[in-house]
Short mmCIF file of C-alpha atoms and ligand atoms in Angstrom, two decimals:
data_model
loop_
_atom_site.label_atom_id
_atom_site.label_comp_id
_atom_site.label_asym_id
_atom_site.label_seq_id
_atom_site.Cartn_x
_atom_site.Cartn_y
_atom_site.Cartn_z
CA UNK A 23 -1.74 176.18 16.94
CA UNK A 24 -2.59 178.49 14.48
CA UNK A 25 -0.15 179.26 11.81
CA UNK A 26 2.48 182.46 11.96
CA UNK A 27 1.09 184.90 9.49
CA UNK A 28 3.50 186.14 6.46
CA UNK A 29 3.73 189.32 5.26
CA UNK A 30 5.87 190.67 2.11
CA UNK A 31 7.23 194.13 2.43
CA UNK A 32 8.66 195.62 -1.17
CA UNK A 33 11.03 198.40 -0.24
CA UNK A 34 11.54 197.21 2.92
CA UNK A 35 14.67 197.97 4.21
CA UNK A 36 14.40 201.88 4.41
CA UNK A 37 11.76 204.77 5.09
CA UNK A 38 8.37 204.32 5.15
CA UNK A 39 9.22 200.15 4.21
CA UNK A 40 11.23 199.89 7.02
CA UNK A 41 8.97 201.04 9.61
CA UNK A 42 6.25 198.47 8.43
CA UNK A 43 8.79 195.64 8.90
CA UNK A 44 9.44 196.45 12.03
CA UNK A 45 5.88 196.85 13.16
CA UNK A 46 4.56 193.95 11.53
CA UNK A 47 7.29 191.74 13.71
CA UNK A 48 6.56 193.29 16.66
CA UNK A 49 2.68 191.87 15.67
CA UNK A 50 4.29 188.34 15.51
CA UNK A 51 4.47 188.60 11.72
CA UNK A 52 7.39 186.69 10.15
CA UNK A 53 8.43 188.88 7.47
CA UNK A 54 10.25 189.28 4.13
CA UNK A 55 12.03 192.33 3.60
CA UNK A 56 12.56 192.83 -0.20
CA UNK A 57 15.12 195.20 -1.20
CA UNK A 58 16.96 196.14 -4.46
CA UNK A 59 20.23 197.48 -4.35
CA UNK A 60 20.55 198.78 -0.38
CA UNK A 61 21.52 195.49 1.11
CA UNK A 62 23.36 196.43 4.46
CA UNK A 63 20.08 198.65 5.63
CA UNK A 64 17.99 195.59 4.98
CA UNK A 65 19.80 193.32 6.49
CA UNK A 66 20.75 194.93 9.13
CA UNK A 67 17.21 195.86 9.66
CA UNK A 68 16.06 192.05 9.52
CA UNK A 69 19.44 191.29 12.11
CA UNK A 70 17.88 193.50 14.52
CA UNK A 71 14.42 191.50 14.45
CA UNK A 72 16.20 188.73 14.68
CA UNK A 73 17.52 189.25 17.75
CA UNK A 74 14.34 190.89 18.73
CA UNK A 75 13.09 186.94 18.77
CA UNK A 76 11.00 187.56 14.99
CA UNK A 77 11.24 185.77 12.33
CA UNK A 78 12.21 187.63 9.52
CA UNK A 79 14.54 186.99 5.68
CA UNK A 80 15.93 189.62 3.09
CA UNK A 81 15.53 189.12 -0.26
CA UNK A 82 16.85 191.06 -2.86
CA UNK A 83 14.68 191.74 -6.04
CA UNK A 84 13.95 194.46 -8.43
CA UNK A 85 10.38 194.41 -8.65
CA UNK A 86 10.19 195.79 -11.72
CA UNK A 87 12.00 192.77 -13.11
CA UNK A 88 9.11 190.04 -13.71
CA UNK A 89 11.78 187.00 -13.09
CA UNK A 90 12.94 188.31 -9.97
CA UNK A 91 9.44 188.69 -8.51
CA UNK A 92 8.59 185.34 -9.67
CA UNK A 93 11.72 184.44 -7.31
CA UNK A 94 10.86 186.45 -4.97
CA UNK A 95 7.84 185.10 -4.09
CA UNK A 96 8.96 181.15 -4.29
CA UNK A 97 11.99 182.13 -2.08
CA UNK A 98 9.02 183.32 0.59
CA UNK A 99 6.77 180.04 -0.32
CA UNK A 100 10.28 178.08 0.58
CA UNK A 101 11.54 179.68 3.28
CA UNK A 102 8.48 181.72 5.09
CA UNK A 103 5.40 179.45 4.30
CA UNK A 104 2.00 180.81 3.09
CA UNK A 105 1.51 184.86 2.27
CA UNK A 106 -1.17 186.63 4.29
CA UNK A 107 -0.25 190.20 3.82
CA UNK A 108 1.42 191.77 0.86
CA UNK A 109 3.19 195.29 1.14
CA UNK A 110 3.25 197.27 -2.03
CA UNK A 111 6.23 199.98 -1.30
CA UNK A 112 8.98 200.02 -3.20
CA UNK A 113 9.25 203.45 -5.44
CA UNK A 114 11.42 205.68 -7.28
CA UNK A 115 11.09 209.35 -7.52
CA UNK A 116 13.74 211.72 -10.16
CA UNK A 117 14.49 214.90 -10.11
CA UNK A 118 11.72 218.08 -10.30
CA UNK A 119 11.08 218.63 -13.70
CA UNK A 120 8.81 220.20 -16.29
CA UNK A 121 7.42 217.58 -18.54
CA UNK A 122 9.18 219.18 -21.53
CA UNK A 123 12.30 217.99 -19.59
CA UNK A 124 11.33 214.31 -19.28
CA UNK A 125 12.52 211.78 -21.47
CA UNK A 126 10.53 208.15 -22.41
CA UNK A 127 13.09 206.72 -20.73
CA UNK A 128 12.89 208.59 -17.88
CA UNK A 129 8.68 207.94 -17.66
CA UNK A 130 9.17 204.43 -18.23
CA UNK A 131 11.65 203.78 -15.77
CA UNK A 132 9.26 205.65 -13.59
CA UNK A 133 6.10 203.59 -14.37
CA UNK A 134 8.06 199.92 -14.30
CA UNK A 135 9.38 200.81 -11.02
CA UNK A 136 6.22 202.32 -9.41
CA UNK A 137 3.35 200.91 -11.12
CA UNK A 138 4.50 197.27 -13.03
CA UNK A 139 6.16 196.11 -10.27
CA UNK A 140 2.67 196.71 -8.15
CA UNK A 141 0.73 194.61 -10.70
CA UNK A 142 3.46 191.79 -10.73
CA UNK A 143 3.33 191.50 -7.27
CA UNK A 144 -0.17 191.46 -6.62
CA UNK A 145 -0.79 188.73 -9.43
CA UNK A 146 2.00 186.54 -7.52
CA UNK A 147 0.08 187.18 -4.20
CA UNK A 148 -3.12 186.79 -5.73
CA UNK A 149 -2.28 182.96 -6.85
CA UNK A 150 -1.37 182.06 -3.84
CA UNK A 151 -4.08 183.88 -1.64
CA UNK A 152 -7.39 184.04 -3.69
CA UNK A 153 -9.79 180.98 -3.01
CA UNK A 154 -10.32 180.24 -6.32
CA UNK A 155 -6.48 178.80 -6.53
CA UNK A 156 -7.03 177.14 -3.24
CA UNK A 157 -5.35 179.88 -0.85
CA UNK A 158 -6.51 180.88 2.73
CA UNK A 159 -7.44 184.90 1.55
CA UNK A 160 -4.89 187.97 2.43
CA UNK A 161 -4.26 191.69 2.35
CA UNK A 162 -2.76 193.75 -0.51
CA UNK A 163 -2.01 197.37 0.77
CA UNK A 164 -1.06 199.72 -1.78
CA UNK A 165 2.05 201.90 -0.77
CA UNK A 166 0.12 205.32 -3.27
CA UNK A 167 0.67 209.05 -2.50
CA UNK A 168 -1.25 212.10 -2.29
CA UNK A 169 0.38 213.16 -5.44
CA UNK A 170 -2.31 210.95 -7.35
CA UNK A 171 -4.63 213.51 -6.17
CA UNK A 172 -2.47 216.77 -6.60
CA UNK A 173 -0.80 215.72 -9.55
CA UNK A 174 2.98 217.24 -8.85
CA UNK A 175 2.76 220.15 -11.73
CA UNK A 176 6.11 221.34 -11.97
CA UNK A 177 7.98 219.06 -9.82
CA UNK A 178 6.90 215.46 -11.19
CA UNK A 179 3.68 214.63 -12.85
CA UNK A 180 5.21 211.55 -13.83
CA UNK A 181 5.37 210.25 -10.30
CA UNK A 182 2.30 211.51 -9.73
CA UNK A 183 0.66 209.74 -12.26
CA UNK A 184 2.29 206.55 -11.38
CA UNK A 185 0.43 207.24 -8.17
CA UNK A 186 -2.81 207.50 -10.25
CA UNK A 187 -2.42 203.96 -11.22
CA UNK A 188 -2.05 202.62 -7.84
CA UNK A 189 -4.90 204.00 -7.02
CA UNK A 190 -6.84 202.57 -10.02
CA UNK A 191 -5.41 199.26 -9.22
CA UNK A 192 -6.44 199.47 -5.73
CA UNK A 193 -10.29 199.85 -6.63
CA UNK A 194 -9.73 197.67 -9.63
CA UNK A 195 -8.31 194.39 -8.07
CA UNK A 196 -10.70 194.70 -4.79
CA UNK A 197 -13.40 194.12 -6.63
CA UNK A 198 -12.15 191.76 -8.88
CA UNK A 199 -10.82 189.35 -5.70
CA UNK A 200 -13.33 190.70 -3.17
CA UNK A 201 -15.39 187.58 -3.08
CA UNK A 202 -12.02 185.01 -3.35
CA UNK A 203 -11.02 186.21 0.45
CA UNK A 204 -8.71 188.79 -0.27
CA UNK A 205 -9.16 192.45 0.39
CA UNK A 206 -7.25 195.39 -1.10
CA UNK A 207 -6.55 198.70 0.08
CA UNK A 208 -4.30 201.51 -0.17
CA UNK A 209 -2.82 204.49 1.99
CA UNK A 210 -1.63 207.74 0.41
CA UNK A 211 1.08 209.44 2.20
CA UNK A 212 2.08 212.65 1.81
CA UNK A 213 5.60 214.93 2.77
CA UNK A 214 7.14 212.26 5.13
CA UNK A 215 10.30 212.00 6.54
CA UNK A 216 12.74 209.92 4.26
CA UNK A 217 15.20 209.55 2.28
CA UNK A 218 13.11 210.19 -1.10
CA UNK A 219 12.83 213.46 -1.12
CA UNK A 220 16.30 213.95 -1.62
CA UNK A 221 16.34 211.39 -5.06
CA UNK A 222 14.09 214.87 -5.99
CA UNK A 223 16.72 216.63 -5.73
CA UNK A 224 15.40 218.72 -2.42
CA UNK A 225 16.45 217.29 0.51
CA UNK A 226 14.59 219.65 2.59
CA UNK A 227 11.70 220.26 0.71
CA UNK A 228 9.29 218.98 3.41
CA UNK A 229 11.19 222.19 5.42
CA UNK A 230 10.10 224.21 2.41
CA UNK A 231 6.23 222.96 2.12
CA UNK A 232 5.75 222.40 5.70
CA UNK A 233 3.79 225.55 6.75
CA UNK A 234 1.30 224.65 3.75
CA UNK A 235 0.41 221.67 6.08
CA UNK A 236 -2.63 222.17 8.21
CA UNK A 237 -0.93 220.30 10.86
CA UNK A 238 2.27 222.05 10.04
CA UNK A 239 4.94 219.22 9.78
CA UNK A 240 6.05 216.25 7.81
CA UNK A 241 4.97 213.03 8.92
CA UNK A 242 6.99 209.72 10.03
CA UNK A 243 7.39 206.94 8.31
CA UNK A 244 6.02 205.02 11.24
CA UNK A 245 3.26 206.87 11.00
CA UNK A 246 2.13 205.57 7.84
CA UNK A 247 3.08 202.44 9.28
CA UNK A 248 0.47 202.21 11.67
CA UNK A 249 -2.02 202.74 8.62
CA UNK A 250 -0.51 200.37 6.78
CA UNK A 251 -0.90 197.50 10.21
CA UNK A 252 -4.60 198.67 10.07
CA UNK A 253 -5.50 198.24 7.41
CA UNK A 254 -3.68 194.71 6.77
CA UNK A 255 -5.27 193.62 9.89
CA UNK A 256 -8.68 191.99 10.84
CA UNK A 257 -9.79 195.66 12.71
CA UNK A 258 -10.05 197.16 9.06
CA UNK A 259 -12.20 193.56 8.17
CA UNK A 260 -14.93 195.49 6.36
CA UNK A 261 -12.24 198.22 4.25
CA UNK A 262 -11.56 197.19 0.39
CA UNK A 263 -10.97 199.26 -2.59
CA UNK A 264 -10.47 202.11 -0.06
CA UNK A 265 -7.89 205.05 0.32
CA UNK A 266 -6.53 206.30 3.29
CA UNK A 267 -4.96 209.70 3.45
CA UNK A 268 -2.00 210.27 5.52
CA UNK A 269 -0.94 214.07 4.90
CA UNK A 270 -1.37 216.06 7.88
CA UNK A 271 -4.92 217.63 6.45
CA UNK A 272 -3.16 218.94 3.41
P1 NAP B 309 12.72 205.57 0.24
O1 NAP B 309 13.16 205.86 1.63
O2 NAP B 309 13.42 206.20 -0.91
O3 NAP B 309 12.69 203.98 0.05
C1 NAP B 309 12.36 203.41 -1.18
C2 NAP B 309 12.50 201.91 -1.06
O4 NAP B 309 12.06 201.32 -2.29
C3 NAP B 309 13.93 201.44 -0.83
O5 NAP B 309 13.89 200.41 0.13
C4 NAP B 309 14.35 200.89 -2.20
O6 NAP B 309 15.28 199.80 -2.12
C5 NAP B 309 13.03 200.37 -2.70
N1 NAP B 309 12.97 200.22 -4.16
C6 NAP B 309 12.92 201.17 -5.12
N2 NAP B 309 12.83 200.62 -6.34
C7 NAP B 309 12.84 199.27 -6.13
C8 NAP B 309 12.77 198.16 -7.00
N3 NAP B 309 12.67 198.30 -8.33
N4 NAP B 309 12.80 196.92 -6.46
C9 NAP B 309 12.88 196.75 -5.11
N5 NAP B 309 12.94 197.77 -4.25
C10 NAP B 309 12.93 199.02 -4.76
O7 NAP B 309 11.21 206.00 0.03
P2 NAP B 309 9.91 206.03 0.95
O8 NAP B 309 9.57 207.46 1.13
O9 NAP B 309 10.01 205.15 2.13
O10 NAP B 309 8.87 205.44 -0.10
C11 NAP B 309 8.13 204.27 0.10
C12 NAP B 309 6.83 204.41 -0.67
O11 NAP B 309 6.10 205.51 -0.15
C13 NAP B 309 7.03 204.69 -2.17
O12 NAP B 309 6.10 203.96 -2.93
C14 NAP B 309 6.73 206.18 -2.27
O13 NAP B 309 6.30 206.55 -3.55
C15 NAP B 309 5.65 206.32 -1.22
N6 NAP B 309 5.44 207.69 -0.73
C16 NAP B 309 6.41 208.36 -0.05
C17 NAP B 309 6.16 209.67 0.38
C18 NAP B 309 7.16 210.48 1.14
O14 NAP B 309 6.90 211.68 1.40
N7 NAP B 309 8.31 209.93 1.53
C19 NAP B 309 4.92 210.27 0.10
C20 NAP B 309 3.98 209.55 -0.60
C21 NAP B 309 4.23 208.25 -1.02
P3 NAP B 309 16.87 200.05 -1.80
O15 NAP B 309 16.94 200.39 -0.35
O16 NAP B 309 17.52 198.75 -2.14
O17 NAP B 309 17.29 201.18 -2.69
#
């Protein structure tokens, strides 16, 4: 019998997160749900695929916190069994600002939360996935945004730089664990449907911005969802160090 694949969801107990955890269980998946500070959503999230017949624990973690991703991921070796599919999600946006408004503190809470916390939990998957330490191979898909590409001016170029990152890590790491079994991808997301926009400080700004969108609406979170399935699955076998767009054509 061949063994239940694992996949590692940061962020996963609301918006875009969510939606992957659920989709991955319906794909037989069992699945860890990280969270950091939202623990009824998540677990009542992981209750519901529970009783759905998956498999499926919450952990909570900052993963900007290196000790709490190194428990993270032990907790999951424990309790789960073998990674095959990491989920890099879990982000912070602030308010819209200028950048003569933004504070160090305020960038580097923005780049431990978006962009360490990506690296941290890549190396943990990566020692336990790559060949070279023994593992079977996986997926990494990169959780980025089309704000890499626009680059936020006047609402958060911090974020959007953060974004930048990801997407340098993305092309980065593939190559560097392309021949070890493990490919590396990323999806960029843009104006969808969750809670984020309003840690902005514009709830409706996808109302605002949504007649700039060629397909004129915001998108769903399981929408990006489905990209993120692909492209963690075997159908996307011959994808690494790529980016996939999900923005309506904007
Ligand atoms: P969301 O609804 O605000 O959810 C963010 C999730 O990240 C929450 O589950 C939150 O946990 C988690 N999180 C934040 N910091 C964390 C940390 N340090 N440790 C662990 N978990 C942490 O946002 P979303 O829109 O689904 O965003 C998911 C990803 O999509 C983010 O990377 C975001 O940048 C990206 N994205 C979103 C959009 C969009 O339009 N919504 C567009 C492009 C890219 P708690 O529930 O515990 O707070």
């Amino acid at each position: 019998m061949r063994a239940q694949k694992v996949v590692v969801i940061t962020g996963g107990g609301r918006g875009i997160g969510a939606a992957a955890a659920k989709l991955f269980a319906k794909e037989g998946y069992a699945v860890c749900i990280n969270y950091k500070s939202n623990s009824e959503t998540a677990n009542t999230l992981a209750q519901g695929i529970i009783a759905e017949g998956g498999r499926c624990i919450t952990v909570q973690a900052d993963v900007s916190n290196e000790a709490d991703v190194i428990r993270m991921f032990s907790t999951v070796d424990k309790e789960l069994g073998a990674i095959s599919v990491l989920v890099n999600n879990a982000g912070i946006l602030k308010q819209q600002s200028r950048l003569e408004e933004m504070t160090a503190d305020r960038i580097n809470e923005i780049l431990f939360n978006n962009v360490t916390s990506y690296f941290i939990c890549s190396r943990e998957a990566v020692k336990r996935m790559s060949s070279r330490h023994g593992g079977n191979g996986g997926v990494i898909v990169n959780v980025s945004s089309g704000a890499a590409r626009t680059g936020s001016p006047n609402e958060y170029i911090d974020y959007a730089a953060s974004k930048g990152a990801i997407d340098t890590l993305t092309k980065g790491l593939s190559l560097e664990v392309a021949a070890e079994g493990i490919r590396v991808n990323c999806v960029r997301p843009g104006l969808i449907h969750t809670d984020m926009h309003a840690d902005g400080g514009e709830p409706e700004r996808i109302e605002r911005l949504k007649s700039k969108i060629p397909l004129q609406r915001g998108g769903e979170p399981e929408e990006v969802a489905e990209a993120i399935y692909w492209l963690a699955s075997e159908k996307s076998s011959f994808s690494t160090g790529n980016y996939l767009d999900l923005s309506g054509g904007l």
